[in-house]
Structures are given as C-alpha cells and as structure tokens.
XYZ file of C-alpha atoms in Angstrom:
207
model
C 0.152 0.305 0.299
C 0.692 3.511 -0.263
C 2.515 4.276 3.170
C 5.617 5.772 4.756
C 7.441 9.275 4.196
C 8.639 8.493 1.241
C 4.894 8.279 -0.226
C 3.981 11.470 1.631
C 6.909 13.155 -0.059
C 5.781 12.096 -3.392
C 2.220 12.937 -2.673
C 3.204 16.661 -1.755
C 3.907 17.866 -4.974
C 0.543 16.411 -6.006
C -1.931 18.157 -3.533
C -3.607 20.004 -6.395
C -5.358 17.132 -7.173
C -8.014 16.257 -4.899
C -7.450 12.590 -4.920
C -3.924 12.828 -4.252
C -4.593 15.537 -1.389
C -6.728 12.810 0.142
C -4.269 9.901 -0.107
C -1.558 12.176 1.184
C -3.606 13.146 4.323
C -4.560 9.350 4.789
C -0.844 8.744 4.489
C -0.042 11.378 7.139
C -2.716 10.287 9.529
C -1.247 6.920 9.250
C 2.579 7.886 10.051
C 1.027 9.731 13.049
C -0.209 6.323 14.289
C 2.511 4.531 13.643
C 5.058 7.120 15.743
C 2.271 7.334 18.757
C 2.870 3.397 18.598
C 6.502 3.418 18.525
C 6.809 6.568 21.069
C 4.490 3.998 23.401
C 6.442 1.197 22.608
C 10.214 2.622 23.256
C 10.214 2.794 27.208
C 9.449 -1.063 27.290
C 12.008 -2.113 24.721
C 14.727 0.511 26.038
C 14.153 -1.116 29.290
C 14.795 -4.576 27.765
C 17.627 -3.516 26.034
C 19.257 -2.414 29.209
C 18.367 -5.236 31.291
C 19.221 -8.169 29.232
C 18.762 -11.629 31.613
C 16.787 -14.953 32.067
C 13.561 -13.268 32.482
C 13.868 -10.567 29.391
C 11.339 -11.958 26.596
C 13.611 -10.416 24.548
C 17.524 -10.340 25.082
C 19.096 -13.014 27.619
C 22.597 -11.638 27.513
C 24.342 -8.383 27.462
C 25.759 -9.736 24.141
C 22.235 -10.472 22.574
C 21.432 -6.696 23.617
C 24.560 -5.335 22.134
C 24.312 -7.409 19.010
C 20.801 -6.024 18.480
C 21.966 -2.186 18.407
C 25.151 -2.798 16.538
C 22.934 -4.857 13.802
C 20.376 -1.848 13.755
C 23.422 0.561 13.259
C 24.664 -1.434 10.308
C 21.331 -1.484 8.783
C 21.140 2.099 8.967
C 24.273 2.784 7.532
C 23.789 0.103 4.826
C 20.114 2.090 3.745
C 22.075 5.227 3.294
C 25.232 4.062 1.628
C 23.066 1.871 -0.862
C 19.633 3.238 -1.393
C 20.391 7.289 -1.401
C 24.038 8.111 -1.372
C 25.148 5.304 -4.469
C 22.647 6.117 -6.492
C 22.839 9.849 -6.294
C 26.702 9.950 -7.169
C 25.981 7.395 -10.252
C 28.814 6.469 -12.042
C 29.397 10.516 -13.450
C 27.469 13.581 -13.222
C 25.441 12.905 -16.097
C 24.479 9.281 -14.936
C 23.589 10.490 -11.450
C 20.024 9.145 -10.085
C 19.476 11.954 -7.804
C 15.946 12.067 -8.326
C 15.256 8.914 -7.037
C 16.715 9.998 -3.504
C 14.667 9.621 -0.861
C 12.858 12.823 0.172
C 14.240 14.777 -2.532
C 10.995 16.477 -3.631
C 10.548 18.144 -0.341
C 14.690 18.924 -0.346
C 14.939 16.755 2.909
C 17.123 13.938 1.582
C 20.532 15.160 3.544
C 17.669 16.242 6.778
C 16.796 12.723 6.924
C 20.275 11.560 6.581
C 21.652 13.569 9.536
C 18.424 12.779 11.770
C 19.561 8.864 10.792
C 23.419 9.723 12.239
C 22.074 11.466 14.922
C 19.896 8.490 15.931
C 23.239 6.281 15.306
C 25.285 8.445 17.657
C 22.315 7.975 20.030
C 22.561 4.338 19.657
C 25.964 3.925 20.695
C 25.779 5.922 23.688
C 23.259 3.254 24.988
C 25.591 0.363 24.361
C 26.616 -1.108 27.655
C 29.830 -2.126 27.189
C 31.439 -1.090 30.389
C 34.910 -2.751 31.653
C 35.591 -3.448 28.006
C 38.216 -1.259 27.045
C 38.363 -2.562 23.247
C 34.763 -1.978 22.824
C 34.921 1.385 24.710
C 37.815 2.325 21.973
C 35.549 0.967 19.397
C 32.653 3.148 20.490
C 34.915 6.302 20.434
C 35.906 5.929 16.894
C 32.453 5.193 16.007
C 31.214 8.271 17.729
C 34.072 10.536 16.294
C 33.140 8.995 12.546
C 29.320 9.839 13.087
C 30.301 13.347 14.456
C 32.264 13.618 11.140
C 29.914 12.683 8.969
C 27.309 15.094 10.477
C 29.788 17.793 10.105
C 29.817 17.107 6.793
C 26.385 17.271 6.175
C 25.811 20.335 7.881
C 28.277 22.094 5.729
C 26.462 21.503 2.499
C 24.799 24.366 1.500
C 23.529 23.614 -2.180
C 20.719 21.761 -3.529
C 20.767 17.699 -3.816
C 20.376 18.381 -7.473
C 23.795 20.807 -7.841
C 25.705 18.402 -5.095
C 25.215 15.266 -7.409
C 25.428 16.854 -11.162
C 28.148 19.775 -10.440
C 31.663 18.917 -10.979
C 32.085 21.688 -8.448
C 30.378 20.425 -5.773
C 30.441 16.390 -6.262
C 33.610 16.031 -4.186
C 31.407 16.779 -1.128
C 29.295 13.556 -1.906
C 32.259 11.640 -2.595
C 33.603 12.861 0.707
C 30.388 11.725 2.654
C 30.482 8.676 0.919
C 33.894 7.871 2.756
C 33.096 9.317 5.862
C 30.148 6.833 5.707
C 32.598 4.005 4.961
C 34.677 5.015 8.258
C 31.598 4.931 10.302
C 30.428 1.541 9.297
C 34.223 0.306 9.792
C 34.270 1.950 12.887
C 30.950 1.138 14.446
C 29.809 -1.970 12.557
C 33.070 -4.126 11.794
C 34.995 -2.488 14.887
C 32.318 -2.910 17.595
C 31.174 -6.452 16.019
C 34.804 -7.502 16.586
C 35.370 -6.008 19.952
C 31.953 -7.210 21.419
C 32.976 -10.997 20.189
C 29.897 -10.812 17.615
C 29.200 -12.312 14.992
C 28.064 -10.421 11.431
C 24.032 -10.834 11.028
C 21.089 -10.578 8.679
C 21.196 -6.989 7.099
C 17.699 -6.754 5.791
C 18.933 -5.094 2.747
C 21.242 -8.189 1.397
C 17.951 -9.608 -0.157
C 19.222 -13.051 1.509
C-alpha cells in the first residue's frame, strides 16, 4: 500500500489533485499513528535492551542486546549508502540518479540522513560496554566518525541536484561516502569484533 514518508514526499507535489490530497492526508494520519505506537513502545523496549537476563523475553545476555543495537546501526548505514548515496552519485554527474533519492521532492534528503546519523549517535551512547577497553575504544572511534559525517552534511549548502550533477560540488558527496565508510568500519565491524559478535543478517542484502 501507499505508506511512509517517501510516499508522502511524492504526494506532496500533487496536492492540487483532490485524490492525491486525500491520499496524502491518509498517509500522514497513518504516519502519526505509527509514530505514536513506536513512542509508546519505546520505554518498554529500552528497558529490555538495558536489562538483559533470563526473565527478559527479548535479550537473555548483554551480548544479545548489544548485537541488536550494532545490527541496527549496520542496517541504517547500509540503507543510507545503498538507497541514497550510491544512486545519487552514479558513475558520473551525467549518470546521477539523484531523482530517486528519498525525500528529494521536499528537499529533505540530507536532513533525513543527518537525523539517521544522529540516531546512530544515540544508539552508540546506549551500548552497555563498561569494562571492555576494546569496545570503549571502538565506540569512541564510531562516535568520532558519526560526528564527522554530520559535520560534512551540515556544511552542504546547495541542493541535492547541484550536489550530484555539478563537478564543483560532487566532491562533497564523494567525501560523504568515504565518511560513511569510516563510520561503517568503526561502528559495524569494529564494534562487532570488540564485542565478540558475529555479523548478522542485513535486511538490505536480499538474502
């Protein structure tokens, strides 16, 4: 069905059409309902992540809880890279697919990515890794890389189209991709190794 922010973004450019306007209102109401459900469930979920144990229905051990957080971080990074950055860059300025980027009609693509990286920073802060020097070092490295990516995003002052198709500005996208690779290396692989976790399923792999 027609759901989610991406659908609303597409519909917002057609609000002069009565049917599109009605659908947009329905999508917005559905988004509000979903946001309220997530907000209501978050305290219980957070409590279970913070307190793994034999009576916890989701996470029996600290490693399971940490694995969930690190896995969420890895999936978010992969989504930004594979669904937005790589298509937007394309093989060249002429072959950029910037028009496929999420939220590009409302000019919120980079704002969305910044919010996603901010969420990763919050997840990193919730990790219970006290007593593990390797894990603390990996978290510090990941936090540094996340802050670097956000600085790069917040320094961009042109539209996504110009960013993707202008030879003068494409370097910023390339730098952003390198920054994201650094974050992936530190947050996904570095933390996985430091915490003794196995790489898990990635929802974007198609497996």
